[in-house]
PDB file of C-alpha atoms in Angstrom:
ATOM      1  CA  UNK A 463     -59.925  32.211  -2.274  1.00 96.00           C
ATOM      2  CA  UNK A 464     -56.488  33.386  -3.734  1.00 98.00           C
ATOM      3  CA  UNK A 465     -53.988  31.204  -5.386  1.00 98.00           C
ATOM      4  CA  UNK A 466     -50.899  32.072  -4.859  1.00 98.00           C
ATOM      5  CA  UNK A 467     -47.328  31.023  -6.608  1.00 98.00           C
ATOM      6  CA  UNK A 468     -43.532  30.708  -5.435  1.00 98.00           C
ATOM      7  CA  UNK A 469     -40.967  30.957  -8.554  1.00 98.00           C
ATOM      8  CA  UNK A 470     -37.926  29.197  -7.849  1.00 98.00           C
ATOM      9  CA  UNK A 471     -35.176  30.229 -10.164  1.00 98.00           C
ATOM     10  CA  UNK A 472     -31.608  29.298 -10.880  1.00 97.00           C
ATOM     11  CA  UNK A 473     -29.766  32.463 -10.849  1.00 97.00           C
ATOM     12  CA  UNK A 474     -26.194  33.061 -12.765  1.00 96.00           C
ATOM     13  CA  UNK A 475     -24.729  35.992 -12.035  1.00 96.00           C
ATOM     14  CA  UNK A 476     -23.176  35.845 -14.912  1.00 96.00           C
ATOM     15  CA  UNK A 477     -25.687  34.993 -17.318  1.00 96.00           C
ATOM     16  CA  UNK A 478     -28.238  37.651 -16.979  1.00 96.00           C
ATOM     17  CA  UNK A 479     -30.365  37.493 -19.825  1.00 96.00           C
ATOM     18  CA  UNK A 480     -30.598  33.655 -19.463  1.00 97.00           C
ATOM     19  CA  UNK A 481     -31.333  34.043 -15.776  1.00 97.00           C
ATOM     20  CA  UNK A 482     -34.424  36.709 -16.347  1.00 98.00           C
ATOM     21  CA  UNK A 483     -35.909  33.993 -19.448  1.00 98.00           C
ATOM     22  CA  UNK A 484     -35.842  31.577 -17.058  1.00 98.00           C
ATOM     23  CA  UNK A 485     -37.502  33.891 -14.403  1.00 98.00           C
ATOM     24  CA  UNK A 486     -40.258  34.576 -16.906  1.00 98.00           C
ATOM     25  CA  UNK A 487     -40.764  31.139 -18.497  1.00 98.00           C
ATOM     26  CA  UNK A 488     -41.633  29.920 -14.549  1.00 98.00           C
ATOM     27  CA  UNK A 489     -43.589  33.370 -14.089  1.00 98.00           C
ATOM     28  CA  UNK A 490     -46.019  32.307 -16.774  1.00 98.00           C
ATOM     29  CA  UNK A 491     -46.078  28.869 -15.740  1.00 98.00           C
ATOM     30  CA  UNK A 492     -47.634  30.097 -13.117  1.00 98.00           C
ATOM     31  CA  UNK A 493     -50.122  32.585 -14.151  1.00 98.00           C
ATOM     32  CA  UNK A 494     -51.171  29.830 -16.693  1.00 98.00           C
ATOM     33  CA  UNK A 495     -51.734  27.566 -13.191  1.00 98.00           C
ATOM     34  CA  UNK A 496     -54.142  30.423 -12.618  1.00 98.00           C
ATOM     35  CA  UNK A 497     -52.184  32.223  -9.502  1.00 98.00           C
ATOM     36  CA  UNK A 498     -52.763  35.625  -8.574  1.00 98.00           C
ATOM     37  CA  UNK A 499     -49.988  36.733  -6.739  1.00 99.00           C
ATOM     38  CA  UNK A 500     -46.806  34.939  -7.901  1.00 99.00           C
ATOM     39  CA  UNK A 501     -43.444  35.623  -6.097  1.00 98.00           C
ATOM     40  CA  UNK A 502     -39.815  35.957  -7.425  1.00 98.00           C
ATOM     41  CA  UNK A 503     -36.493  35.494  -5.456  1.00 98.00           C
ATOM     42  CA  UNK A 504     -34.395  38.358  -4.122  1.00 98.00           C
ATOM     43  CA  UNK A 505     -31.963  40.004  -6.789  1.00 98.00           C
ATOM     44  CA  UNK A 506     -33.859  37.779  -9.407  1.00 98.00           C
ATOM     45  CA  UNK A 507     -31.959  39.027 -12.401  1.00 94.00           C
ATOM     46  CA  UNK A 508     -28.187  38.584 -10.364  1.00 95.00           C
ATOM     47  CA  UNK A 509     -28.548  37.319  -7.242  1.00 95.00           C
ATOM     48  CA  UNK A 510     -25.943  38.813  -4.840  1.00 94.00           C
ATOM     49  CA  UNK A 511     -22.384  36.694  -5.790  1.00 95.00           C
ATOM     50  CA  UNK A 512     -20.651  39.955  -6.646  1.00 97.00           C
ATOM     51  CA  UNK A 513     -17.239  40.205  -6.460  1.00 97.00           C
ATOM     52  CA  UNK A 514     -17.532  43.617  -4.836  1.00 98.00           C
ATOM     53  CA  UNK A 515     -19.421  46.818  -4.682  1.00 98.00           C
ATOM     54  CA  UNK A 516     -18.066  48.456  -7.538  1.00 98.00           C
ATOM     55  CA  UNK A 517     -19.789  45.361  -9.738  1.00 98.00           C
ATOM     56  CA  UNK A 518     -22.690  45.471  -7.417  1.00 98.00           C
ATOM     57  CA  UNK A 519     -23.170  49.059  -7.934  1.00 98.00           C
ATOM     58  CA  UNK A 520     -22.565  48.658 -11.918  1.00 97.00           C
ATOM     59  CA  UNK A 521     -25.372  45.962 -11.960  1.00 97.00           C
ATOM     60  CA  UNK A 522     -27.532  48.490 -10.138  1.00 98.00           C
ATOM     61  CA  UNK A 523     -30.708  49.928 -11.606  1.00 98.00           C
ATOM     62  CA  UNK A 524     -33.091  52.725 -10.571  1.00 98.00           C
ATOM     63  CA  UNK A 525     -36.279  51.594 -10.202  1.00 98.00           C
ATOM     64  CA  UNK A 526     -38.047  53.022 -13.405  1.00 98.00           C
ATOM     65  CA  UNK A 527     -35.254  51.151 -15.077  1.00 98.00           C
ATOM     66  CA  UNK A 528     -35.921  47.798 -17.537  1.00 97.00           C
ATOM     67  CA  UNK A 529     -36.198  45.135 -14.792  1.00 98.00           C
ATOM     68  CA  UNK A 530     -38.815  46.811 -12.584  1.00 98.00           C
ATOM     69  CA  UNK A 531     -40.976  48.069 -15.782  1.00 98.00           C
ATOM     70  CA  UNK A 532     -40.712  44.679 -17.536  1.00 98.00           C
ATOM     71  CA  UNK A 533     -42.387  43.531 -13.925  1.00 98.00           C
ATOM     72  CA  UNK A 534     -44.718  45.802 -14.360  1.00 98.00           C
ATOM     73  CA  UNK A 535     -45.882  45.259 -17.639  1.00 98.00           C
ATOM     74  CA  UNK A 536     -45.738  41.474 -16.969  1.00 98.00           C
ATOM     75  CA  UNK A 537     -48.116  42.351 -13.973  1.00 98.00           C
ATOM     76  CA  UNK A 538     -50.187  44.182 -16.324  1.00 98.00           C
ATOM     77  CA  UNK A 539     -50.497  41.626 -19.109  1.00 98.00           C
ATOM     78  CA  UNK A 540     -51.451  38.651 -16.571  1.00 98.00           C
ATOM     79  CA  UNK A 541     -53.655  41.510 -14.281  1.00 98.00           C
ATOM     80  CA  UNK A 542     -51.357  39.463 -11.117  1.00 98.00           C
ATOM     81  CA  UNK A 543     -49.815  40.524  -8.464  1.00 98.00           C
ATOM     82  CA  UNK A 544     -46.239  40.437  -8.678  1.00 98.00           C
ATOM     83  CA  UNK A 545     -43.331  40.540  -6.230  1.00 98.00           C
ATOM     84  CA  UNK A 546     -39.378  40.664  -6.937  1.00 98.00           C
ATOM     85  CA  UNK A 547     -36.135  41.618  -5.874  1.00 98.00           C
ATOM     86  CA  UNK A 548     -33.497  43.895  -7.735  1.00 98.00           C
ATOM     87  CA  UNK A 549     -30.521  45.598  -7.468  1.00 98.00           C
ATOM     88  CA  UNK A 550     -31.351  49.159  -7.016  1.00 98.00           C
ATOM     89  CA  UNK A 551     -29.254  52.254  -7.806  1.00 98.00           C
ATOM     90  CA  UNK A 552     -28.161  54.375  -4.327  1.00 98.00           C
ATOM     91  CA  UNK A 553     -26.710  57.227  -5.536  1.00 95.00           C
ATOM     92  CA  UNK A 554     -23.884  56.265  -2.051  1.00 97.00           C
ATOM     93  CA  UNK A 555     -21.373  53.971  -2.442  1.00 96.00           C
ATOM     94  CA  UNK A 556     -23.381  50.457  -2.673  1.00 98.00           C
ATOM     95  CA  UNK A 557     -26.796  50.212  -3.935  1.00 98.00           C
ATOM     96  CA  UNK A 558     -29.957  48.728  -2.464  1.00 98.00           C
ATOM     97  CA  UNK A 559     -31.006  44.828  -2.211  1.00 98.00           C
ATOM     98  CA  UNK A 560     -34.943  45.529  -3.035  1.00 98.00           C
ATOM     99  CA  UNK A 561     -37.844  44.414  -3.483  1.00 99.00           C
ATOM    100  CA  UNK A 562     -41.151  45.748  -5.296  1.00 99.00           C
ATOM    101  CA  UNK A 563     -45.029  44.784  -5.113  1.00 99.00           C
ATOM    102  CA  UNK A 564     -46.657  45.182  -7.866  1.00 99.00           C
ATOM    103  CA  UNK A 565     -50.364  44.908  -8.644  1.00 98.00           C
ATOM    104  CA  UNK A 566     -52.154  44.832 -12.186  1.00 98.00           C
ATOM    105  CA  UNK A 567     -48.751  47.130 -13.527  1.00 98.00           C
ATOM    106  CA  UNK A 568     -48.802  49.773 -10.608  1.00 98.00           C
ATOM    107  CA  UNK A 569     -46.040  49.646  -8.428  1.00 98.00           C
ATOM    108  CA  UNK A 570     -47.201  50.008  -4.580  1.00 98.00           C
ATOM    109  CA  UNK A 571     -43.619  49.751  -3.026  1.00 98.00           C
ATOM    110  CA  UNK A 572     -40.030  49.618  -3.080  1.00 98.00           C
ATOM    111  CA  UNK A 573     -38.784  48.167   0.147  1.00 99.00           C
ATOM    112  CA  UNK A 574     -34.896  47.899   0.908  1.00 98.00           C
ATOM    113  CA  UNK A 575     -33.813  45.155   2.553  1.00 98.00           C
ATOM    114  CA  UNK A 576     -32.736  46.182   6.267  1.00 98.00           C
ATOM    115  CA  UNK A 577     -30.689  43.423   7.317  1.00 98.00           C
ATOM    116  CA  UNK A 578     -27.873  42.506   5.337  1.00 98.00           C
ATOM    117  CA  UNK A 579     -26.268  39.085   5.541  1.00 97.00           C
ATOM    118  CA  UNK A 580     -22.842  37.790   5.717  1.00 96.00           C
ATOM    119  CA  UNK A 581     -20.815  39.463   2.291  1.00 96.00           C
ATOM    120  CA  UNK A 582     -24.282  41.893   1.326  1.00 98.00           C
ATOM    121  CA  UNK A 583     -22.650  44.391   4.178  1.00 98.00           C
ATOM    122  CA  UNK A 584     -19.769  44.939   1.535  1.00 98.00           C
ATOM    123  CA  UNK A 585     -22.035  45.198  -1.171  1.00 98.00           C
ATOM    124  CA  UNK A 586     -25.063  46.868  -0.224  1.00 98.00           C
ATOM    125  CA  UNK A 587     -26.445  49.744   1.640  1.00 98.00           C
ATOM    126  CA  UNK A 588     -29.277  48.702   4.594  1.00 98.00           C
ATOM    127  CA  UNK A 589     -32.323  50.757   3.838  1.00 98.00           C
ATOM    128  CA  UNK A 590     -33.198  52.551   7.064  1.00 97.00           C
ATOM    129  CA  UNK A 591     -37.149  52.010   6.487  1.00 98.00           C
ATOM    130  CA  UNK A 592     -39.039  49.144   7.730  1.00 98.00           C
ATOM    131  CA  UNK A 593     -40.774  46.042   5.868  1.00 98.00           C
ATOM    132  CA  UNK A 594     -43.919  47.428   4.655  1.00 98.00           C
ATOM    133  CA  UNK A 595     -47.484  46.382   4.585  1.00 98.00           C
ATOM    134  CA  UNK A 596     -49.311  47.171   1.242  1.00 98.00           C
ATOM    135  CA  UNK A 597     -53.040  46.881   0.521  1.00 98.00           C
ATOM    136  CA  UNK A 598     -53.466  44.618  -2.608  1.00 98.00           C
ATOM    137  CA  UNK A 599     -56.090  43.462  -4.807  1.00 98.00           C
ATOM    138  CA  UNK A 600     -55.368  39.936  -3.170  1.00 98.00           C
ATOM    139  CA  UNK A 601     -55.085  41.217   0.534  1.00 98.00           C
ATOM    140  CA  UNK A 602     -52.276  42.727   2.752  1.00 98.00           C
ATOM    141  CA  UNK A 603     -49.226  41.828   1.440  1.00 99.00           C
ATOM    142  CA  UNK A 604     -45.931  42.762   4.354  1.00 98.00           C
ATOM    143  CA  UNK A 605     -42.862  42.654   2.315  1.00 99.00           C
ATOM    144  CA  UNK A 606     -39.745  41.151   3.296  1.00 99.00           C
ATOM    145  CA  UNK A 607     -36.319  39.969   1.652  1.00 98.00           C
ATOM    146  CA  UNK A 608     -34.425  36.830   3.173  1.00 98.00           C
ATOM    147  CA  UNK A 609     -32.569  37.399   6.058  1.00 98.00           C
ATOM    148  CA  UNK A 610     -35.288  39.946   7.441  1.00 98.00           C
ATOM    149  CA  UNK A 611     -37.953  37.017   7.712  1.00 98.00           C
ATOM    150  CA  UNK A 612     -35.559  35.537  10.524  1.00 98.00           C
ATOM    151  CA  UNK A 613     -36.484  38.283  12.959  1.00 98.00           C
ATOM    152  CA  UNK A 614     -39.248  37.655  14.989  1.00 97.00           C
ATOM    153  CA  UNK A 615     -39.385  41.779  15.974  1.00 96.00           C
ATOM    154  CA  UNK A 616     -40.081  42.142  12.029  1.00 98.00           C
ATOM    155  CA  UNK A 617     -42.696  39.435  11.636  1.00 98.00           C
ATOM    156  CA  UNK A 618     -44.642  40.116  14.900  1.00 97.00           C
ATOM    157  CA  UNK A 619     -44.424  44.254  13.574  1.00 98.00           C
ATOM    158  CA  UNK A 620     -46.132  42.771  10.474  1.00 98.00           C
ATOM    159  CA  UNK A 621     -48.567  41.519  11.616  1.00 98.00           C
ATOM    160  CA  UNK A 622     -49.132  43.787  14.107  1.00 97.00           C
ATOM    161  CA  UNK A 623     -49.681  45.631  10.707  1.00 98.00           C
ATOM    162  CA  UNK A 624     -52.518  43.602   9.978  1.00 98.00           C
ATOM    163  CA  UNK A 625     -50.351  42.004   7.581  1.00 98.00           C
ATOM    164  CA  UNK A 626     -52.430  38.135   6.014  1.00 98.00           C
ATOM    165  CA  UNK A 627     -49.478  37.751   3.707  1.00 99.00           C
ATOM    166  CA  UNK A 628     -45.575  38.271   4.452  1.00 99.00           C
ATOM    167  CA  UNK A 629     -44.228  38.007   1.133  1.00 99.00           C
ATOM    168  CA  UNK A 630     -39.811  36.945   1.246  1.00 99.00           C
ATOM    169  CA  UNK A 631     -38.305  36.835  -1.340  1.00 98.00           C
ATOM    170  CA  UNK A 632     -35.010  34.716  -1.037  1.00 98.00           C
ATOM    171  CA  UNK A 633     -31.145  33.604  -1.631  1.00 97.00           C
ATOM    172  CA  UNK A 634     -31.033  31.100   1.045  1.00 96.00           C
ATOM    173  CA  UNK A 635     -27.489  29.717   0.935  1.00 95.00           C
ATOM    174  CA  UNK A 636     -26.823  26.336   1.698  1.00 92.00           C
ATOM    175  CA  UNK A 637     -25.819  25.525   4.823  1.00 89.00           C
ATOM    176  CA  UNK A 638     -25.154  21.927   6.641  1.00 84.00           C
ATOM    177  CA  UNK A 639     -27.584  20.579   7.781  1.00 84.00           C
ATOM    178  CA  UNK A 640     -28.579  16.914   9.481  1.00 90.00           C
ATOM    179  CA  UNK A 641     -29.574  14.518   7.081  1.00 88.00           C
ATOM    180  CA  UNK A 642     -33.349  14.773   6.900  1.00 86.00           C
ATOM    181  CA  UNK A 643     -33.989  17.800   8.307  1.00 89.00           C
ATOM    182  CA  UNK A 644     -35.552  20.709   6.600  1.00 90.00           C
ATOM    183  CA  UNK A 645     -33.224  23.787   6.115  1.00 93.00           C
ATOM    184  CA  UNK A 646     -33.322  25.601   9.424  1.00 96.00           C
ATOM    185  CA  UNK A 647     -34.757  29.005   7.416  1.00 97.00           C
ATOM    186  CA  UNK A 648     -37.697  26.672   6.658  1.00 97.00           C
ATOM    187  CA  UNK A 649     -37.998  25.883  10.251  1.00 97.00           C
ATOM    188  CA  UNK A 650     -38.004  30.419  10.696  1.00 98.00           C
ATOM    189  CA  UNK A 651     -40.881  30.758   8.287  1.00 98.00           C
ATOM    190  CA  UNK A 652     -42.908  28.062   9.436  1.00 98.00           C
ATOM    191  CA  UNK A 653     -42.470  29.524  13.142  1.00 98.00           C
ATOM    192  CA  UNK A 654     -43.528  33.081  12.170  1.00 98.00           C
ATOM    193  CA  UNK A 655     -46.647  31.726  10.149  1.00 98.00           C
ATOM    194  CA  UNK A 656     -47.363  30.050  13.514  1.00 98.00           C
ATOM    195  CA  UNK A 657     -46.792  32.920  15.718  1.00 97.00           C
ATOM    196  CA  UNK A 658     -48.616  35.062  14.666  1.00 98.00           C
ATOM    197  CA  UNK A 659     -51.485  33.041  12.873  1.00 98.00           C
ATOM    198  CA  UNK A 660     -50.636  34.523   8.931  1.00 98.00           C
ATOM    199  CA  UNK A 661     -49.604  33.233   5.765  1.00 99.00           C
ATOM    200  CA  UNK A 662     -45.819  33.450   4.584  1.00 99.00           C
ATOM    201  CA  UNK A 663     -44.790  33.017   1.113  1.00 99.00           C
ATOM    202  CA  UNK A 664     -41.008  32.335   0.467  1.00 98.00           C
ATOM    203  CA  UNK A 665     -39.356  32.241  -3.176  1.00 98.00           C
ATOM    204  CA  UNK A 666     -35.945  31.040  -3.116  1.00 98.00           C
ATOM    205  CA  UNK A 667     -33.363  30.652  -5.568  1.00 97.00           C
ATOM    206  CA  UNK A 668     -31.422  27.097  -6.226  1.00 94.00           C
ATOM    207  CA  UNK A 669     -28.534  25.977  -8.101  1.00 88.00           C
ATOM    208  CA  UNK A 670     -24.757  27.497  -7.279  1.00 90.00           C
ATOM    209  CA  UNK A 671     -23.025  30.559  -8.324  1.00 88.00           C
ATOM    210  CA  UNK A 672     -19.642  31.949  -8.271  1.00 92.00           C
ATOM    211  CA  UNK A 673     -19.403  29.006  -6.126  1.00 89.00           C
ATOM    212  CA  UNK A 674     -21.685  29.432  -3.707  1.00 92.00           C
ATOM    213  CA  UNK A 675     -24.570  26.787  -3.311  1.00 92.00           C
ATOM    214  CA  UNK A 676     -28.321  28.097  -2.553  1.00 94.00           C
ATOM    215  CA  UNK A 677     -30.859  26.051  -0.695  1.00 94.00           C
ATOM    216  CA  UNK A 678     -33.678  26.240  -3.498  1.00 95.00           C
ATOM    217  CA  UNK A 679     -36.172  26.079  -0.323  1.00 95.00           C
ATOM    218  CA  UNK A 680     -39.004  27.618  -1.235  1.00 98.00           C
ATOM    219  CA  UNK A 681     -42.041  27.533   0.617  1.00 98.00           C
ATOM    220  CA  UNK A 682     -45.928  28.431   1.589  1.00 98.00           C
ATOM    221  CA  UNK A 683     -46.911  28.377   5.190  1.00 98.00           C
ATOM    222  CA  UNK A 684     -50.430  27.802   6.080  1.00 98.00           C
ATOM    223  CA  UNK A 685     -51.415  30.214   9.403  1.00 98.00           C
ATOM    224  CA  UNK A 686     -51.034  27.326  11.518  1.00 97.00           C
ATOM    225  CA  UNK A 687     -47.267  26.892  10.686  1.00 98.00           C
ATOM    226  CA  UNK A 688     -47.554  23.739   8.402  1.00 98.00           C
ATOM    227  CA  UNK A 689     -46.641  24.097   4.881  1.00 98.00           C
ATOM    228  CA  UNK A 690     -48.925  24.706   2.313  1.00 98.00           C
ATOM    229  CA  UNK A 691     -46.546  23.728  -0.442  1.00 98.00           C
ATOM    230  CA  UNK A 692     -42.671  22.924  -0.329  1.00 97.00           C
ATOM    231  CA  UNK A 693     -40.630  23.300  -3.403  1.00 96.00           C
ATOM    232  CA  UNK A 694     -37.903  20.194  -4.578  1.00 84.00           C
ATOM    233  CA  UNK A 695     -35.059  21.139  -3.318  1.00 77.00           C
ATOM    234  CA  UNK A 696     -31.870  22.205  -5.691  1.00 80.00           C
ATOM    235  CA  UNK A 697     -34.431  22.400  -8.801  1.00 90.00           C
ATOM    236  CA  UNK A 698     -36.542  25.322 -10.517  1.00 96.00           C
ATOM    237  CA  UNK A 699     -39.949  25.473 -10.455  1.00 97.00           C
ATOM    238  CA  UNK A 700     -43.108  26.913  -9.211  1.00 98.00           C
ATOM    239  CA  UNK A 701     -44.785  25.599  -6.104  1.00 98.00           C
ATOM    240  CA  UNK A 702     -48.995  26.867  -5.437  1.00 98.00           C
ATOM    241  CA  UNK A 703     -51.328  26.682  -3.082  1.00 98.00           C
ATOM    242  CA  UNK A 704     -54.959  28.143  -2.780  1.00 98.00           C
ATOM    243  CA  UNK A 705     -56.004  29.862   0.644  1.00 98.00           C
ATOM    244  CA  UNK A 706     -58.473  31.828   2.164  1.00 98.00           C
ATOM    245  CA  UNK A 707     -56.619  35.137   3.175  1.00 98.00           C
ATOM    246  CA  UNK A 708     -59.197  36.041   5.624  1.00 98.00           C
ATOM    247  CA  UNK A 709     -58.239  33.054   8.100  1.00 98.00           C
ATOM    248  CA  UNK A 710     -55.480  35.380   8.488  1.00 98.00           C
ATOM    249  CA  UNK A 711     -57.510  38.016  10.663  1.00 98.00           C
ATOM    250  CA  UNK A 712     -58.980  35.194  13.166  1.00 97.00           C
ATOM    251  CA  UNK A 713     -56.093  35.345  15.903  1.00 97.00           C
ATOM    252  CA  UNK A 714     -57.829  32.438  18.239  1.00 96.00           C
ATOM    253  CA  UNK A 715     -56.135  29.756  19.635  1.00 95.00           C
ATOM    254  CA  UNK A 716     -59.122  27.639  20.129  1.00 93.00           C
ATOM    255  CA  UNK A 717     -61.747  28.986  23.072  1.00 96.00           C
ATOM    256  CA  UNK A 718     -59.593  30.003  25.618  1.00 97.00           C
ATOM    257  CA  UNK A 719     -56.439  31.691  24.012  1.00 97.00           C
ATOM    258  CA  UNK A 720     -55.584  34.249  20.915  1.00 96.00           C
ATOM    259  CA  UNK A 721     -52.047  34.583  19.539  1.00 96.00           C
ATOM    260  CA  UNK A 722     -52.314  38.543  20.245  1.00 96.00           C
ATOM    261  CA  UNK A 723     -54.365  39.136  23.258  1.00 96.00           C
ATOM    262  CA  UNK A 724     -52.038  36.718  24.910  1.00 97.00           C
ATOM    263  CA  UNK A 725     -49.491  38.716  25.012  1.00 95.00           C
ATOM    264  CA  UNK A 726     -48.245  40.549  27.903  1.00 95.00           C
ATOM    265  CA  UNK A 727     -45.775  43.110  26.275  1.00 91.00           C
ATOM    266  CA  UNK A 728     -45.354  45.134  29.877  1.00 91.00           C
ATOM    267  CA  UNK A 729     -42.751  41.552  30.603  1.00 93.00           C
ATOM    268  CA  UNK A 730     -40.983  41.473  27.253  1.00 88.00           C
ATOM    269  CA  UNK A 731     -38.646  45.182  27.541  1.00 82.00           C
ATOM    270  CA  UNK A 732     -34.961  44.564  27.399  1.00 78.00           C
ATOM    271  CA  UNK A 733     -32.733  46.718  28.796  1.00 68.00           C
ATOM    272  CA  UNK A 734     -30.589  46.073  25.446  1.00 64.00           C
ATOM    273  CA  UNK A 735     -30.954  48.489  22.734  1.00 58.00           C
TER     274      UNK A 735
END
């Protein structure tokens, strides 16, 4: 069984060193609720309310700079694994929006987030890789930031992947919804989880920046699509829930179907590229 932990974090922009104690103080909070793998937002120490590149790209840091190695020794001092987002450095003319896993203090990837949303394309360069799937000492972790868990080409590649785990980090904005409805992203994550029969984590931010509101809708998705655990919304925190990873490799659909061998691929080609 692994326990595993969403961090939902207020992020200011510009408030920085306020933003990363409050990043840590839920961090522990968790590891002290005895998670393994624990899960920070996208851009965790800025969030992406930049008022353009050129502040983007001086926010930017490589990734031996101090955010990722204070992950890493975090991850190291707990013996967790840890994901996060940060603002990497480029070397082009807008940096990265990325996102590491990191187990025990070794870092096992840097993914960049390949689809940008709404005001990111002004600030940020795509990666041109695609959403990795990492071995980890609490099973296969596929890595994802935000706006990339809304494809179902990327989720279905994942777990294609073998993926048990698709980690997403988050900066959901808030959006209008119908009174009493969950966020629609919600709806996304607890559709892929269904799909294709894995667990999704999602660590959101909350609170408003620069203002812009977030949604602050973190989330855990059980392999069957229902949710696991389902963070207040608006407030920080740390919602947990304890699995069994393995349920992720059973595909069935009860006796007579399987989410993959169902498939019939040869109908699904588009003539749009």
């Amino acid at each position: 069984m692994v326990r595993v932990a969403a961090a939902q974090v207020a992020i200011d922009v510009d408030a920085p060193d306020a933003t990363w104690r409050g990043a840590v103080a839920l961090l522990e909070r968790a590891v002290s609720d005895g998670a393994d793998l624990v899960v920070l937002p996208e851009l965790v120490t800025s969030g992406s309310g930049f008022a353009d590149a050129a502040e983007a790209t001086g926010r930017a840091e490589p990734v031996t700079g101090p955010t990722v190695t204070a992950l890493r020794e975090l991850s190291a001092r707990h013996g967790v694994v840890l994901v996060a987002g940060f603002n990497e450095t480029s070397g082009l003319d807008r940096p990265y929006n990325s996102a590491v896993v990191i187990d025990r203090g070794e870092l096992l990837t840097c993914y960049r987030k390949t689809h940008l949303w709404d005001r990111e394309k002004l600030l940020f360069t795509p990666g041109d890789q695609p959403p990795p799937v990492v071995a980890t000492s609490v099973g296969r972790i596929g890595l994802v930031v935000c706006y990339d868990l809304e494809f179902p080409e990327v989720t279905r590649r994942l777990a294609l992947e073998d993926a048990q785990i698709v980690v997403a980090p988050a900066n959901w904005p808030l959006l209008g919804k119908p009174a009493g409805e969950r966020p629609v992203e919600v709806a996304k994550a607890q559709a892929a989880a269904s799909q294709n029969k894995m667990y999704i984590v999602v660590a959101d931010r909350c609170g408003a920046d620069r203002g812009e509101a977030y949604t602050g809708g973190s989330v855990i998705c059980d392999v069957t699509g229902y949710l696991l655990a389902e963070a207040e919304i608006e407030q920080p925190g740390v919602i947990a829930a304890t699995f069994e990873v393995a349920h992720a490799d059973d595909k069935r659909l009860g006796p007579h179907n399987d989410a993959f061998d169902d498939r019939r691929p040869e109908l699904y080609d588009s003539t749009r590229k």
